[in-house]
CSV table of C-alpha atoms and ligand atoms in Angstrom, one decimal:
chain,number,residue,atom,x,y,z
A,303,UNK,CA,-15.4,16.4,-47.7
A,304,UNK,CA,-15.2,12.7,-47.0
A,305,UNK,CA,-14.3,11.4,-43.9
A,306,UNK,CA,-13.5,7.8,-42.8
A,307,UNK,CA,-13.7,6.7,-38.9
A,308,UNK,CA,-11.7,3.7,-38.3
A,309,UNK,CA,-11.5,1.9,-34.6
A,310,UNK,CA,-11.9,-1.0,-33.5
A,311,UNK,CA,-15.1,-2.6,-32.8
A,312,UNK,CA,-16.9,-0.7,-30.2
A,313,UNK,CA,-14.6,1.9,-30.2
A,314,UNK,CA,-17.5,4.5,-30.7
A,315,UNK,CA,-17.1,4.8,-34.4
A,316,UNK,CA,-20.6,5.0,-34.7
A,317,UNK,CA,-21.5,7.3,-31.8
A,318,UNK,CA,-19.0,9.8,-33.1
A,319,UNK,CA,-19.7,9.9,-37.0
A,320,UNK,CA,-23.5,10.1,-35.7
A,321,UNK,CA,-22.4,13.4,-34.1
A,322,UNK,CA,-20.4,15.4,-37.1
A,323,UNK,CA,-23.1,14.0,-39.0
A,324,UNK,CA,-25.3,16.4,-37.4
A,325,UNK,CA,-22.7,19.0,-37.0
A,326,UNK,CA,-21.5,19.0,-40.7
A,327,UNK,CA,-24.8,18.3,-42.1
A,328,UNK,CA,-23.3,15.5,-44.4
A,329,UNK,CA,-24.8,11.5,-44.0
A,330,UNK,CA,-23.2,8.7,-41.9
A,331,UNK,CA,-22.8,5.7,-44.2
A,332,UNK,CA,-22.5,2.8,-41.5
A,333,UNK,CA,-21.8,-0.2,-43.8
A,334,UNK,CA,-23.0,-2.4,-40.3
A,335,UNK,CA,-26.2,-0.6,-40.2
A,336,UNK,CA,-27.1,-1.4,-43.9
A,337,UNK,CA,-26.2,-4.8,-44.0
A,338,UNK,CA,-28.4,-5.4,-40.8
A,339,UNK,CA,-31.2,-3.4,-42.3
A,340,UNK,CA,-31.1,-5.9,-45.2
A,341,UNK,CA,-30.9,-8.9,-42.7
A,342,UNK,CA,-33.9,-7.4,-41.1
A,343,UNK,CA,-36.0,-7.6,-44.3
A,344,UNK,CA,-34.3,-10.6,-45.5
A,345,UNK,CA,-33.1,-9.3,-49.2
A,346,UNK,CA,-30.6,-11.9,-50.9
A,347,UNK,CA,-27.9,-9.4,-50.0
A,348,UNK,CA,-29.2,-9.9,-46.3
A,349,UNK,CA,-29.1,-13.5,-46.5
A,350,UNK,CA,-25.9,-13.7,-47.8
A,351,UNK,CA,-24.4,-11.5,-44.9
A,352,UNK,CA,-26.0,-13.0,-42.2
A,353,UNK,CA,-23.9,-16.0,-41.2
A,354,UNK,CA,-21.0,-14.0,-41.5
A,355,UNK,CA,-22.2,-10.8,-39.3
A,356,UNK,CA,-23.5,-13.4,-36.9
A,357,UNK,CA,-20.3,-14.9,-36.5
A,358,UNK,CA,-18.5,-12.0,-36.3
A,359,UNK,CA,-16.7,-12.7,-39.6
A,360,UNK,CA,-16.2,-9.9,-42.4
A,361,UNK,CA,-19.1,-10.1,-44.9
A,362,UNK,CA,-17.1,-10.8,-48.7
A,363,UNK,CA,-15.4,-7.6,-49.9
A,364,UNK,CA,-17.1,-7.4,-52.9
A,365,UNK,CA,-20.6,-7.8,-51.6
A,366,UNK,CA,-20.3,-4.5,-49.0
A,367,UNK,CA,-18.0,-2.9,-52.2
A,368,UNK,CA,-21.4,-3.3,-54.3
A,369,UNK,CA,-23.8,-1.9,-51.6
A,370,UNK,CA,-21.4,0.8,-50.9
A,371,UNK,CA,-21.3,2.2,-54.5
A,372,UNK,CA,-25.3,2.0,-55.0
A,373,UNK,CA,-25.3,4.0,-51.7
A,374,UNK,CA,-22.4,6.5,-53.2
A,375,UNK,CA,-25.0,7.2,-56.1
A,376,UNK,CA,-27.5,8.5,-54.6
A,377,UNK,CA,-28.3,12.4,-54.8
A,378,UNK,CA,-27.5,13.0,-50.7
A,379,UNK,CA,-23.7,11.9,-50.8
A,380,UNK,CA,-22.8,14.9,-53.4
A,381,UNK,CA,-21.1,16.5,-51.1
A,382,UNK,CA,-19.6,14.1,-48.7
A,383,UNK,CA,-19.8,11.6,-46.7
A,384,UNK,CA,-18.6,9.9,-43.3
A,385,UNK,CA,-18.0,6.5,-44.0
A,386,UNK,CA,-18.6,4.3,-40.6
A,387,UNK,CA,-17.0,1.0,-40.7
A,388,UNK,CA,-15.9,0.8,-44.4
A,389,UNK,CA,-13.5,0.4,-45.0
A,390,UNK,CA,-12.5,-2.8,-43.0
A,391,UNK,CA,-10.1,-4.3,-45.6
A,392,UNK,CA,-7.0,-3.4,-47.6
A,393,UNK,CA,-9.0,-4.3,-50.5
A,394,UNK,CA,-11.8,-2.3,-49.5
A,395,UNK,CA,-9.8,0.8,-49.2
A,396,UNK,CA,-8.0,0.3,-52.2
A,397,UNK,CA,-11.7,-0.1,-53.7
A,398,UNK,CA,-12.9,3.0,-51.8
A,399,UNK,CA,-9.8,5.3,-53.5
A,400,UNK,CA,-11.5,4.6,-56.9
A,401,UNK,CA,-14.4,5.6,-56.2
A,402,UNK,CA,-13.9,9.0,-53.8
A,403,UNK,CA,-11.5,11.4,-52.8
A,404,UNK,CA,-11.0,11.0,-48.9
A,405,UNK,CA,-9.6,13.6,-47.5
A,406,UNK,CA,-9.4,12.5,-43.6
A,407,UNK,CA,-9.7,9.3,-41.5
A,408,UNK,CA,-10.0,9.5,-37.6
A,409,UNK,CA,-8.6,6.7,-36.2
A,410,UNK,CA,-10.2,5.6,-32.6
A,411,UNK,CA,-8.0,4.4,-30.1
A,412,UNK,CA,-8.8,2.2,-27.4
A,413,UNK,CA,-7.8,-1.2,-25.8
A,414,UNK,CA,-9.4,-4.9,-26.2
A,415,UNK,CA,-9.9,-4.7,-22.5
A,416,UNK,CA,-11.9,-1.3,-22.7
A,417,UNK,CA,-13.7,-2.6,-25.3
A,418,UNK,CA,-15.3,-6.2,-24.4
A,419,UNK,CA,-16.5,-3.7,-21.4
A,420,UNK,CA,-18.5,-1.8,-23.3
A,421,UNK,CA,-19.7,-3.8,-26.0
A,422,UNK,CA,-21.2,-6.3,-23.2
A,423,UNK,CA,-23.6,-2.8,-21.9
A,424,UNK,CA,-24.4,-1.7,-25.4
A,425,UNK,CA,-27.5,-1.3,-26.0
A,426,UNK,CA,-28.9,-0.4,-29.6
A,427,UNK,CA,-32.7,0.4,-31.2
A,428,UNK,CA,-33.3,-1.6,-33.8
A,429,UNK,CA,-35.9,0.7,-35.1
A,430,UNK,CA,-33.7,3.9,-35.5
A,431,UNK,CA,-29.8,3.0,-34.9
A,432,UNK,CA,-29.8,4.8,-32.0
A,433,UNK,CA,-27.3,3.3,-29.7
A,434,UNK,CA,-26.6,3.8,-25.5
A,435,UNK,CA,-24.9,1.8,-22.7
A,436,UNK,CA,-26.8,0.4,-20.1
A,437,UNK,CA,-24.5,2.7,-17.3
A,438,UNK,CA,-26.8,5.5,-18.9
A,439,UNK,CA,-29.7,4.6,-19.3
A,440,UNK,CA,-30.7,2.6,-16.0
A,441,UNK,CA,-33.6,0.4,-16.2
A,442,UNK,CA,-35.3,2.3,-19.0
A,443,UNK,CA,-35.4,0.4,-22.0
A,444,UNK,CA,-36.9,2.9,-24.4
A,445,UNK,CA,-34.9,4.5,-27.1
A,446,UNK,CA,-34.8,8.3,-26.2
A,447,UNK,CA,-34.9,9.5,-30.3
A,448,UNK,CA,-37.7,7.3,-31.5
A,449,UNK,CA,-39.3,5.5,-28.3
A,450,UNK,CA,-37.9,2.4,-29.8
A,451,UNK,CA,-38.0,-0.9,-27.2
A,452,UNK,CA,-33.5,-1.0,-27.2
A,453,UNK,CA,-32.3,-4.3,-27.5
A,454,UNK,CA,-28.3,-6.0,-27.4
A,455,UNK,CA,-26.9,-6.7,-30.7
A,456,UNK,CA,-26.7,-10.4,-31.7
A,457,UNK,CA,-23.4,-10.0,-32.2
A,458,UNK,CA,-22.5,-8.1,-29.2
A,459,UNK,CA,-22.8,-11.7,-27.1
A,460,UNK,CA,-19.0,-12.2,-25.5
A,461,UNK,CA,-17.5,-15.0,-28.0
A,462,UNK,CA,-18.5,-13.0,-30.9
A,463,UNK,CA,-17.0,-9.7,-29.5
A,464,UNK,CA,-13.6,-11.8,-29.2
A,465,UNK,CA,-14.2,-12.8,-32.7
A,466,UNK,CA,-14.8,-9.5,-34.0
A,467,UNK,CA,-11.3,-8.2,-32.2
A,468,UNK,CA,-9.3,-10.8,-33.5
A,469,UNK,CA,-10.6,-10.2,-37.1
A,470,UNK,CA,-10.2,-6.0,-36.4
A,471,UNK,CA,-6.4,-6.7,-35.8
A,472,UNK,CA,-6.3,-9.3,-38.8
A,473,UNK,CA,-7.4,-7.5,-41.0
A,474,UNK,CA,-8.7,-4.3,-40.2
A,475,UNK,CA,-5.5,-2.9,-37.9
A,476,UNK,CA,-3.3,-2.9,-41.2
A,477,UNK,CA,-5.3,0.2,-42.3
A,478,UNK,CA,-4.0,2.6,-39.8
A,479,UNK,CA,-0.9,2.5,-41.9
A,480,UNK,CA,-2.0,2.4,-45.6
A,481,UNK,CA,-3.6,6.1,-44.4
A,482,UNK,CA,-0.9,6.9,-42.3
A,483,UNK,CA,1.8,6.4,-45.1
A,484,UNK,CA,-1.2,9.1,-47.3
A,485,UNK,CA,-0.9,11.2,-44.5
A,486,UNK,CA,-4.5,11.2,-44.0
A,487,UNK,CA,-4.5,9.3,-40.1
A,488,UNK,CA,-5.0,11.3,-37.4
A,489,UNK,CA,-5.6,9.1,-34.0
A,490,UNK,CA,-7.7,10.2,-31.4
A,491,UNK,CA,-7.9,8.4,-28.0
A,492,UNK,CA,-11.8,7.0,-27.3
A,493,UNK,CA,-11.4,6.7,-24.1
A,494,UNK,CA,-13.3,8.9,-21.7
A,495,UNK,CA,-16.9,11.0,-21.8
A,496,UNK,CA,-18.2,10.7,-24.8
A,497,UNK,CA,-18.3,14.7,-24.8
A,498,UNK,CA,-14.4,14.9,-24.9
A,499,UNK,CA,-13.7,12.3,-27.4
A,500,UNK,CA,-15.9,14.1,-29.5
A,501,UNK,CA,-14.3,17.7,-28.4
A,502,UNK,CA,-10.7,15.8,-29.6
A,503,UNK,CA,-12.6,14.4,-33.2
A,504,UNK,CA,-13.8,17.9,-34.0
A,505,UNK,CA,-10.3,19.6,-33.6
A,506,UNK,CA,-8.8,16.4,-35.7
A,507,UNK,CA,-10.9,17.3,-38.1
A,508,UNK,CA,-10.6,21.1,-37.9
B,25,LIG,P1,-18.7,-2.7,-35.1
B,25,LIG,O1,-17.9,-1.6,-35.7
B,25,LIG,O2,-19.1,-2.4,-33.7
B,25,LIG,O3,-18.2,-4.1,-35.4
B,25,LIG,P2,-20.6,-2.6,-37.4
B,25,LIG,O4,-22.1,-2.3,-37.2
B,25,LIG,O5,-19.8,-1.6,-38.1
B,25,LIG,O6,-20.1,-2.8,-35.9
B,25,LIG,O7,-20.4,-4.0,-38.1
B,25,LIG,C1,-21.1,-5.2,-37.7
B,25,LIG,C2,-20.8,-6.3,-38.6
B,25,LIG,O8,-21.2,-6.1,-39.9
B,25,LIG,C3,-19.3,-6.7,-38.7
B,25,LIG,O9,-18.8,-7.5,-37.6
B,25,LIG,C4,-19.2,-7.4,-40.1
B,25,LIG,O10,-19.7,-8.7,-40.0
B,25,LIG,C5,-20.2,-6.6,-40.9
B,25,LIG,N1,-19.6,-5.5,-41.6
B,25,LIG,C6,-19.8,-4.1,-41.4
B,25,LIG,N2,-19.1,-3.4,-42.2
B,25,LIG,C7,-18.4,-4.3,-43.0
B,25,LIG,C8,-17.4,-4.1,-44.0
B,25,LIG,N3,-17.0,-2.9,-44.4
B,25,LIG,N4,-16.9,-5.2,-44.6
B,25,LIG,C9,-17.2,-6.5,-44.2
B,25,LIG,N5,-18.1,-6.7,-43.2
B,25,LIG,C10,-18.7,-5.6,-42.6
């Protein structure tokens, strides 16, 4: 089965793919987290993405369309796969339908207001992924899955989170209805505990 969460920045796309990863036993492919991993070790694909992640641009379709398919060949994704953040383009989807069958996409709904909220608390470890808000965690800055020292995303700072929103509605917005028309969408609201948006992506996906 392959499922695509779509949202908004911040909207918890992450969080919540993280969680049916676990449940369904099948691996989050977060196109984000790969392209900062490569940042991190400062591969040519890393260096290419950089300026653009940093400025909360898109990264060039056919540079995440690449990584993506070497990602799709490997021997774990047989079965499925959640795909976190890809696809962001109409181009990208359009890409991802040659390549695999999806059979649903959870749309996240939230506001802009909501978001720049939560995005300026998040907190993330770059060791593991692991990401928290600083409402739970209180002064402890040590990620609770791999003891980790949590930091704020570069591009979490507030100009960059405007950025990011403006390019979401740009560019990424027009998705909800190229799955919508395959009758594939079905939108859940992210607002809330964590616990019941996840209670309301489970039966969207039962
Ligand atoms: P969020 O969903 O909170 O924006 P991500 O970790 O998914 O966080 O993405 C962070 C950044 O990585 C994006 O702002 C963009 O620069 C880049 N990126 C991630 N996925 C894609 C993609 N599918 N296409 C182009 N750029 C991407």
């Amino acid at each position: 089965m392959n499922i695509v969460f779509l949202g908004p920045p911040g909207s918890g796309k992450g969080t919540h793919a993280a969680r049916i990863s676990e449940a369904m036993g099948l691996p989050r492919i977060s196109t984000g987290d790969m392209l900062r991993e490569n940042m991190k070790l400062s591969t040519p694909l890393g260096i290419e993405a950089k300026s653009f992640v940093e400025a909360g641009k898109l990264v060039p379709d056919e540079l995440v369309i690449d990584m993506l398919k070497e990602r799709l060949a490997e021997p774990d994704c047989a079965n499925g796969v959640l795909f976190d953040g890809f696809p962001r383009t109409e181009r990208q989807a359009e890409a991802l339908d040659e390549i695999a069958k999806i059979d649903r996409v959870i749309n996240l709904d939230i506001s802009d207001a909501e978001i720049v909220e939560r995005m300026s608390g998040r907190r993330v470890c770059p060791a593991c992924g692991f990401t928290t808000h600083v409402s739970w965690m209180g002064d402890d800055l040590a990620c609770k899955k791999c003891g980790g020292v949590l930091e704020m995303r570069a591009d979490d700072a507030p100009e960059t989170v405007l950025e990011r929103l403006r390019v979401y509605h740009r560019q990424t917005q027009p998705l909800i209805d190229y799955y919508e028309q395959k009758g594939l969408l079905r939108t859940v609201s992210s607002v809330g505990d964590v616990a019941d948006v996840q209670q309301r992506v489970r039966e969207a996906l039962a």
